[in-house]
PDB file of C-alpha atoms in Angstrom:
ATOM      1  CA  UNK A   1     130.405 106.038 115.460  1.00  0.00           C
ATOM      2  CA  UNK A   2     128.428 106.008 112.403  1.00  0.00           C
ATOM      3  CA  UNK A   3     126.111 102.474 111.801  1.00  0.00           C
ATOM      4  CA  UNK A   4     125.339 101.417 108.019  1.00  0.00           C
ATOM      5  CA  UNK A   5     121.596 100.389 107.348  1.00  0.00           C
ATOM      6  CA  UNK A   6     118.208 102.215 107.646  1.00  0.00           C
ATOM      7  CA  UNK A   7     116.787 103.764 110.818  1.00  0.00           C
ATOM      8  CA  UNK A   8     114.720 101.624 113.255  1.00  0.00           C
ATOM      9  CA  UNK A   9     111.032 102.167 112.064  1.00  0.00           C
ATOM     10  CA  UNK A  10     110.389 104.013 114.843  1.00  0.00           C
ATOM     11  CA  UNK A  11     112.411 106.502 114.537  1.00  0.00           C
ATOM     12  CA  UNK A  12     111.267 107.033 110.927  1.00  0.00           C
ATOM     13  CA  UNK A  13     107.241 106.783 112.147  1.00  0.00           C
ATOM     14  CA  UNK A  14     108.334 109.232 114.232  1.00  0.00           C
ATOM     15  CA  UNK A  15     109.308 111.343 111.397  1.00  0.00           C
ATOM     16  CA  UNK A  16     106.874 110.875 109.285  1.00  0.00           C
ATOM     17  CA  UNK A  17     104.443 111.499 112.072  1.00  0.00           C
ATOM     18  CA  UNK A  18     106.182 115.057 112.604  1.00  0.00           C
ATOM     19  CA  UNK A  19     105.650 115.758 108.599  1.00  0.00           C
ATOM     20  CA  UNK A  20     102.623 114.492 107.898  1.00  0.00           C
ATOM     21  CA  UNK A  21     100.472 115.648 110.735  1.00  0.00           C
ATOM     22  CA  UNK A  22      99.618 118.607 112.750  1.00  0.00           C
ATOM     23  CA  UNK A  23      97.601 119.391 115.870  1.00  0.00           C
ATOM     24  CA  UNK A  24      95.413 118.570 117.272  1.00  0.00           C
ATOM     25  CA  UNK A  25      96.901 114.695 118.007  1.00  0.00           C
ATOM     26  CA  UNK A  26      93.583 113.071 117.860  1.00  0.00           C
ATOM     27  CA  UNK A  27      93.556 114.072 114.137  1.00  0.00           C
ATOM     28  CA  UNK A  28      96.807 112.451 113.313  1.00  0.00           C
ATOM     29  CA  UNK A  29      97.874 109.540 111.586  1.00  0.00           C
ATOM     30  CA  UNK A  30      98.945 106.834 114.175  1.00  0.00           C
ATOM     31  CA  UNK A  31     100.148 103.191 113.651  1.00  0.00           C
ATOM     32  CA  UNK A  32      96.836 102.145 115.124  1.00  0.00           C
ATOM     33  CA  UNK A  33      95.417 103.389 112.184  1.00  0.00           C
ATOM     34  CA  UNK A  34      97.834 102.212 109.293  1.00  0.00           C
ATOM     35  CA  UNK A  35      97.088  98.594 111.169  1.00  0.00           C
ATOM     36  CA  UNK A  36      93.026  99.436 110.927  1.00  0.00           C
ATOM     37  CA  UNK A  37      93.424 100.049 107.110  1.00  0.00           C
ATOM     38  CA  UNK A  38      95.710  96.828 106.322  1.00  0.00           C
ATOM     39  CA  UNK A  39      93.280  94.684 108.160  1.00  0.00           C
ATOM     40  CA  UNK A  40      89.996  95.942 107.034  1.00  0.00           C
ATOM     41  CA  UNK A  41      91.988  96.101 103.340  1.00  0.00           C
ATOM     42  CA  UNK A  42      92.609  92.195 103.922  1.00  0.00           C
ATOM     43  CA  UNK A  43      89.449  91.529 104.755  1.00  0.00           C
ATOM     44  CA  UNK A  44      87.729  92.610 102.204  1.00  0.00           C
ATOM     45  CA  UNK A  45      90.381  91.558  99.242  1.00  0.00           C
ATOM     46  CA  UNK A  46      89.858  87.947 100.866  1.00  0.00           C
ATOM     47  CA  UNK A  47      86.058  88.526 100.477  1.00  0.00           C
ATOM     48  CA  UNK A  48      86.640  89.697  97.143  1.00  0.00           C
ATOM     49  CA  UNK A  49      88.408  86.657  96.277  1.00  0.00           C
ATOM     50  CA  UNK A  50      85.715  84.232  97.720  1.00  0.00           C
ATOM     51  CA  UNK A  51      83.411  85.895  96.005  1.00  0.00           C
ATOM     52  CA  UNK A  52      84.668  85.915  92.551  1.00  0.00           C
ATOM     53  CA  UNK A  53      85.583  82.367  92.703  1.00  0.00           C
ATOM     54  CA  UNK A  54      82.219  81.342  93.837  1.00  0.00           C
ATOM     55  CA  UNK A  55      81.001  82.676  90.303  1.00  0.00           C
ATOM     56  CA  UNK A  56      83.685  81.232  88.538  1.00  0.00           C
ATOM     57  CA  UNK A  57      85.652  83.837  87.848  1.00  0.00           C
ATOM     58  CA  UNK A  58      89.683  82.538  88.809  1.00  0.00           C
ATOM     59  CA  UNK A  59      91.434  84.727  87.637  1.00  0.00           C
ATOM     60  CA  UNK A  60      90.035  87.468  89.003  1.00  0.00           C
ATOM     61  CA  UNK A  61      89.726  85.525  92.543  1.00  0.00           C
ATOM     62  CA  UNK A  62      93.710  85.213  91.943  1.00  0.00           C
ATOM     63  CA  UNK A  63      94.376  88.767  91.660  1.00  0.00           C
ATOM     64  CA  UNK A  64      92.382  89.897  94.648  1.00  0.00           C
ATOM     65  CA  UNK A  65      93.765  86.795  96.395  1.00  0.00           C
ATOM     66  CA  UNK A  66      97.247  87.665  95.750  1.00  0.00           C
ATOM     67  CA  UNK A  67      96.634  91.416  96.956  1.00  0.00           C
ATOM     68  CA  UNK A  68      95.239  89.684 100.281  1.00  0.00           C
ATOM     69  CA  UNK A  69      98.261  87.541 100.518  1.00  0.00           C
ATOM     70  CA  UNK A  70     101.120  90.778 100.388  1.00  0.00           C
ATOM     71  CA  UNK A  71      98.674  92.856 103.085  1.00  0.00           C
ATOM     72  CA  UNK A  72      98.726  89.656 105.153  1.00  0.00           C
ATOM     73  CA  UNK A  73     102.581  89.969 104.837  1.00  0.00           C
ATOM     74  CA  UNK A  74     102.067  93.511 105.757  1.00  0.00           C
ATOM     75  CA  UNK A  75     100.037  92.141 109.221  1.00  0.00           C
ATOM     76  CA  UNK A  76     102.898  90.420 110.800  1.00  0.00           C
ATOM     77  CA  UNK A  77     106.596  90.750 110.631  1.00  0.00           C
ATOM     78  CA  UNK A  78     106.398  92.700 107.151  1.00  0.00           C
ATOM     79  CA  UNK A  79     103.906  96.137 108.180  1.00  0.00           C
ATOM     80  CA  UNK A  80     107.161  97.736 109.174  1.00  0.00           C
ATOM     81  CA  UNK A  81     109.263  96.613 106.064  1.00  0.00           C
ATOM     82  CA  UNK A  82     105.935  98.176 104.257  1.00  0.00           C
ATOM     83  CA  UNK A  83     105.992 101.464 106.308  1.00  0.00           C
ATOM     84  CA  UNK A  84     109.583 101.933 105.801  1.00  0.00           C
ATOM     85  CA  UNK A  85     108.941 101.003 101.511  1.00  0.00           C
ATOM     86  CA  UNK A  86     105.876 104.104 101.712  1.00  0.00           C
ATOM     87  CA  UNK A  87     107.735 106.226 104.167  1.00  0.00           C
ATOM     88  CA  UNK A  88     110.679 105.911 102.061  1.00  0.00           C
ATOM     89  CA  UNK A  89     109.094 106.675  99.146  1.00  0.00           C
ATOM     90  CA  UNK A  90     107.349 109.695 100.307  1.00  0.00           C
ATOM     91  CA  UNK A  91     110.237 111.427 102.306  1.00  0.00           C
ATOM     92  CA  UNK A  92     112.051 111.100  98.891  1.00  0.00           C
ATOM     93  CA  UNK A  93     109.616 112.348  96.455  1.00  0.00           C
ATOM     94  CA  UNK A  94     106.742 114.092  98.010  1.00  0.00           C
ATOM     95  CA  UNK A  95     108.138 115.621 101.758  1.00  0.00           C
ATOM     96  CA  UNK A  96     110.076 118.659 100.507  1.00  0.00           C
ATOM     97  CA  UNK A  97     108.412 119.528  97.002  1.00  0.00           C
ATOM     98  CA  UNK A  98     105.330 120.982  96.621  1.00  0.00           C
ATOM     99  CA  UNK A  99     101.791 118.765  96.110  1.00  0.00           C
ATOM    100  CA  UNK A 100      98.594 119.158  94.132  1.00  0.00           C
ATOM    101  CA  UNK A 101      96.715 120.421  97.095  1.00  0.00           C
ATOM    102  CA  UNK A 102      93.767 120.972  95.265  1.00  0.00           C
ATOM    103  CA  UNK A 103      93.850 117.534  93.964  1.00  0.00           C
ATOM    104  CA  UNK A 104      94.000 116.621  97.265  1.00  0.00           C
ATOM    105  CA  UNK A 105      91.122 119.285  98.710  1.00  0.00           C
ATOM    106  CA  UNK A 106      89.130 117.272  95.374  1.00  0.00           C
ATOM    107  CA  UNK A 107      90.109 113.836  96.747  1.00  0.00           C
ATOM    108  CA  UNK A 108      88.166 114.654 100.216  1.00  0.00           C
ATOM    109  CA  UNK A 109      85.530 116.256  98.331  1.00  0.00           C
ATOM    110  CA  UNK A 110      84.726 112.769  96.157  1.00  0.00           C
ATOM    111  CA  UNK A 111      85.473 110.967  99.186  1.00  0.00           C
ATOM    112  CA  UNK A 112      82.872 112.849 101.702  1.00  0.00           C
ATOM    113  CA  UNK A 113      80.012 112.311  98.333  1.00  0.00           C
ATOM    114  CA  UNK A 114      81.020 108.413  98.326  1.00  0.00           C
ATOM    115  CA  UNK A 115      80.581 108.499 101.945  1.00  0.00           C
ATOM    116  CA  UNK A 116      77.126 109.810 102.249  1.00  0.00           C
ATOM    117  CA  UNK A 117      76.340 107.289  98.992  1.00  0.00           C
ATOM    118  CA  UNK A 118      77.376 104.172 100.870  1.00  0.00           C
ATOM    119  CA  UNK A 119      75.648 105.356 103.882  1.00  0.00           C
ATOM    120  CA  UNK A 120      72.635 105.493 102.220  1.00  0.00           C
ATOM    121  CA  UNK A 121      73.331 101.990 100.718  1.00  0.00           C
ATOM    122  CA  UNK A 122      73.487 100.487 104.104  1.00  0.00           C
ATOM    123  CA  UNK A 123      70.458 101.919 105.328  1.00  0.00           C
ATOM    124  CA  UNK A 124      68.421  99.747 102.805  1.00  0.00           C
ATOM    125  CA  UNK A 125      66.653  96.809 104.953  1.00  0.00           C
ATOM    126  CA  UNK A 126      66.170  93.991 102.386  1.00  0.00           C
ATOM    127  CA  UNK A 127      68.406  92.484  99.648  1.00  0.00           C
ATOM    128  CA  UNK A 128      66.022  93.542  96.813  1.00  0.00           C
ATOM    129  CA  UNK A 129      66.332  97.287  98.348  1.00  0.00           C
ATOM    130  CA  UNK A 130      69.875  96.707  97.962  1.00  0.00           C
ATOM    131  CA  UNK A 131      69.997  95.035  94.603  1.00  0.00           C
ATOM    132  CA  UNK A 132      67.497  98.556  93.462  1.00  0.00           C
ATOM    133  CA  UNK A 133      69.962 100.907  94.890  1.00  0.00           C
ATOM    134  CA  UNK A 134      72.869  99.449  93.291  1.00  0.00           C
ATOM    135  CA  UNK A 135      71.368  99.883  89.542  1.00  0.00           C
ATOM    136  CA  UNK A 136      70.018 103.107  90.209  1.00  0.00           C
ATOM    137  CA  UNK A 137      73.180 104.604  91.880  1.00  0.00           C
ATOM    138  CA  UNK A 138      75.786 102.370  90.550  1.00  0.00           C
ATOM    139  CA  UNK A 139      77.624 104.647  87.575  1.00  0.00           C
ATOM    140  CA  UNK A 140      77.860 107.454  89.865  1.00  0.00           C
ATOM    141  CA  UNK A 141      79.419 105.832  92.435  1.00  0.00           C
ATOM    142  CA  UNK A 142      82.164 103.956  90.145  1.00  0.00           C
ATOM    143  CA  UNK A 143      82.619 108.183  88.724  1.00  0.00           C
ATOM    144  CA  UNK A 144      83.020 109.537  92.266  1.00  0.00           C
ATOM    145  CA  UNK A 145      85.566 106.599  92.615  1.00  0.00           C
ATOM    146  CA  UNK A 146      87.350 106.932  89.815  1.00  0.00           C
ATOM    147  CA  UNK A 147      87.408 110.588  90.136  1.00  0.00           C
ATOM    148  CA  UNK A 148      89.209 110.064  93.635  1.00  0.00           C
ATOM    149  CA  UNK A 149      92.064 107.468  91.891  1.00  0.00           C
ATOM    150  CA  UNK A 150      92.421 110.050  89.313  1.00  0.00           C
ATOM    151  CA  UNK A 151      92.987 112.758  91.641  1.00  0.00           C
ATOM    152  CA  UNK A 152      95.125 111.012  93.187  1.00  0.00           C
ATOM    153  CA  UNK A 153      97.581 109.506  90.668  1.00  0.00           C
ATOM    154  CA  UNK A 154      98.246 113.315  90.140  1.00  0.00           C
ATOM    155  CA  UNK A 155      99.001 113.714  93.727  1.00  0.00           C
ATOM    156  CA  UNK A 156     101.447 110.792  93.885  1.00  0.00           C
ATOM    157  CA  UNK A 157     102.896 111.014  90.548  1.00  0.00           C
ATOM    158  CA  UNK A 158     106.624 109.782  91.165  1.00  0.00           C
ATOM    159  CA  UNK A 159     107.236 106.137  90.461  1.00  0.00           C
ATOM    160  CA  UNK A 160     107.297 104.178  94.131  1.00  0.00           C
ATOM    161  CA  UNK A 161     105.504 102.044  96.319  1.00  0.00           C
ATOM    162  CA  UNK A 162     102.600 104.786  96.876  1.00  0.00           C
ATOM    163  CA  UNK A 163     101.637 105.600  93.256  1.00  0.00           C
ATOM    164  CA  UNK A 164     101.832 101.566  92.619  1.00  0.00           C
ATOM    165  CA  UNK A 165      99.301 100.915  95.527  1.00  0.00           C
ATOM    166  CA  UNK A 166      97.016 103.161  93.649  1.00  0.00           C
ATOM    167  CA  UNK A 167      97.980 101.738  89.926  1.00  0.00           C
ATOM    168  CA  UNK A 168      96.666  98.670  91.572  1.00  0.00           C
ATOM    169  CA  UNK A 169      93.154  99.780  92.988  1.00  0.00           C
ATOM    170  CA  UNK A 170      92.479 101.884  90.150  1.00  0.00           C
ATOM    171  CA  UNK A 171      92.975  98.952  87.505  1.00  0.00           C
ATOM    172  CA  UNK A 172      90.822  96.347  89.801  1.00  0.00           C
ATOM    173  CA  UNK A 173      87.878  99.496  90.145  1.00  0.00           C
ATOM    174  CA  UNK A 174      88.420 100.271  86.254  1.00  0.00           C
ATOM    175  CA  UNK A 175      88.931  96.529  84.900  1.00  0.00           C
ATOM    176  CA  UNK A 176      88.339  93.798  87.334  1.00  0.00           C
ATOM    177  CA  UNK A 177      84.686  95.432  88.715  1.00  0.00           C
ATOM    178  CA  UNK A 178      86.209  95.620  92.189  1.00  0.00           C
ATOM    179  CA  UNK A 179      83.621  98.169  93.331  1.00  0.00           C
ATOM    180  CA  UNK A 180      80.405  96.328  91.913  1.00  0.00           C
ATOM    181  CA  UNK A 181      81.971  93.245  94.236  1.00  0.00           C
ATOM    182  CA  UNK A 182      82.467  95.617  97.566  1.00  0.00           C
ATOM    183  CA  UNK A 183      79.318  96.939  96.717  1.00  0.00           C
ATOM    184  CA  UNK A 184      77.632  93.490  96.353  1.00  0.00           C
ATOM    185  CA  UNK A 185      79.345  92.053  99.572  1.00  0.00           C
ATOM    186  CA  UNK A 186      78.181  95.183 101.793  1.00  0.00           C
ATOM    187  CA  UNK A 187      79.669  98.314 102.391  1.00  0.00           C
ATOM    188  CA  UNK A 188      80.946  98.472 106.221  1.00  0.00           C
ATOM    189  CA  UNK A 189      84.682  97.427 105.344  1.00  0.00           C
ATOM    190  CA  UNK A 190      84.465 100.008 102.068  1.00  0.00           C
ATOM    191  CA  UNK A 191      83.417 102.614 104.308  1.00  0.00           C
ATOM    192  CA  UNK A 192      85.862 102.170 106.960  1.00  0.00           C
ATOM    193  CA  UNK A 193      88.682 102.421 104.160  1.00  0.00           C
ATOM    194  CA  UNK A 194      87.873 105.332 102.876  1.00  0.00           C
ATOM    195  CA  UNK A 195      87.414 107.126 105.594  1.00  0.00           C
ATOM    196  CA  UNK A 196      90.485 106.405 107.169  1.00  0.00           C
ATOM    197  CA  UNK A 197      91.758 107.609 103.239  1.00  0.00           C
ATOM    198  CA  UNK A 198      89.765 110.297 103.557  1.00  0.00           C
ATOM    199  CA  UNK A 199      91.496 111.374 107.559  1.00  0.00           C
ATOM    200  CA  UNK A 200      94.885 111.197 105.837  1.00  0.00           C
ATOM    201  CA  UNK A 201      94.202 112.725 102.408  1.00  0.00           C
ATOM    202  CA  UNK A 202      92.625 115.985 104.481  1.00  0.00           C
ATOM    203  CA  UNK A 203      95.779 116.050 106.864  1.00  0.00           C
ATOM    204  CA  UNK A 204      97.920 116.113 103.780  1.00  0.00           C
ATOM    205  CA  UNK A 205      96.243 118.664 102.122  1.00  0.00           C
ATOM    206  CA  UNK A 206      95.947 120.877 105.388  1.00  0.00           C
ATOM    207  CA  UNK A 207      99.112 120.261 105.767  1.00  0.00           C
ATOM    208  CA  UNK A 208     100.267 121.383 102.364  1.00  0.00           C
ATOM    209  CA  UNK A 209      98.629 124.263 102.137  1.00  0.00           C
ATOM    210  CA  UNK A 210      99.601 125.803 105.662  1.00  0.00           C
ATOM    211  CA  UNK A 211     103.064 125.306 103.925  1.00  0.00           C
ATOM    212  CA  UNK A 212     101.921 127.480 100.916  1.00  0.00           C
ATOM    213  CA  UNK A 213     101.242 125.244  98.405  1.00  0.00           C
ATOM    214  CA  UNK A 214      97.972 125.229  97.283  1.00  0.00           C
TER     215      UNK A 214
END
């Protein structure tokens, strides 16, 4: 008998796990790791938040508060309404067309050079090493980051859920100084985010181009 209503998320992680990754399985995108990026993604929104209030600055705090708030949401009862929303989205408009690849191939590229830059910023020992480092290297790190949210509002170019997540980091990076305050509350959480970004942004463009499409 046919049922009315979505599939259980399972059986649509499972699907999306069978399109967006290949072999080997320690390479692939698991729910351990969608949980890993929402958490460290809270984290450091809430920091953000703190942060910005503490120098007065409310309606920023608000904004970065108010991201923390929906990815808290996205911690308990809501990370499978969320998967389903990006899933969704993705199955519909990215699954069976073809993809920028080498936007994509670019993406990992800007990703692996902010990488080795905030690895280097977290090998400085003192806070005046840091506070050096930051306006020496600061402008090319915000154009390695924009470069990546450029890259990769041409990948996910169809109005949904996934190009809105990146409407929203890009206009905090661009407007609101969101990298200046990651920057200035340490880099561990920044780093862990984008490599998990990076992981996924490789598989996809693997992915795509085994298909043909780069």
């Amino acid at each position: 008998m046919a049922t009315n209503g979505p599939p259980s998320p399972a059986l649509l992680f499972l699907f999306l796990f069978l399109l967006l990754t290949k072999p080997p399985p320690s390479a692939s995108f698991s729910i351990s790791q969608c949980r890993t990026l929402v958490s460290l993604s809270h984290s450091l929104m809430l920091r953000v938040a703190n942060l910005r209030a503490s120098r007065g600055d409310l309606a920023g705090s608000e904004r970065a508060r108010s991201i923390a708030e929906k990815l808290e949401r996205g911690l308990g009862i809501g990370f499978w309404g969320a998967m389903w929303s990006m899933g969704w989205d993705y199955v519909r408009n990215y699954s069976w067309r073809d993809m920028p690849s080498m936007e994509l191939f670019g993406a990992v590229s800007d990703m692996n050079g902010l990488l080795r830059s905030l690895s280097e910023f977290t090998r400085m020992e003192s806070d005046e090493q840091r506070v050096a480092w930051v306006k020496r290297n600061y402008q090319n790190v915000l154009r390695v980051s924009t470069s990546i949210l450029r890259r990769l509002l041409q990948v996910f170019r169809h109005s949904g859920p996934l190009r809105e997540v990146v409407e929203t980091v890009s206009k905090e990076v661009v407007e609101g100084g969101l990298l200046w305050d990651c920057l200035e509350l340490g880099s561990n959480d920044l780093k862990g985010l984008i490599q998990i970004f990076k992981d996924v942004a490789l598989q996809l463009s693997s992915t795509y181009a085994d298909r043909g499409d780069l």
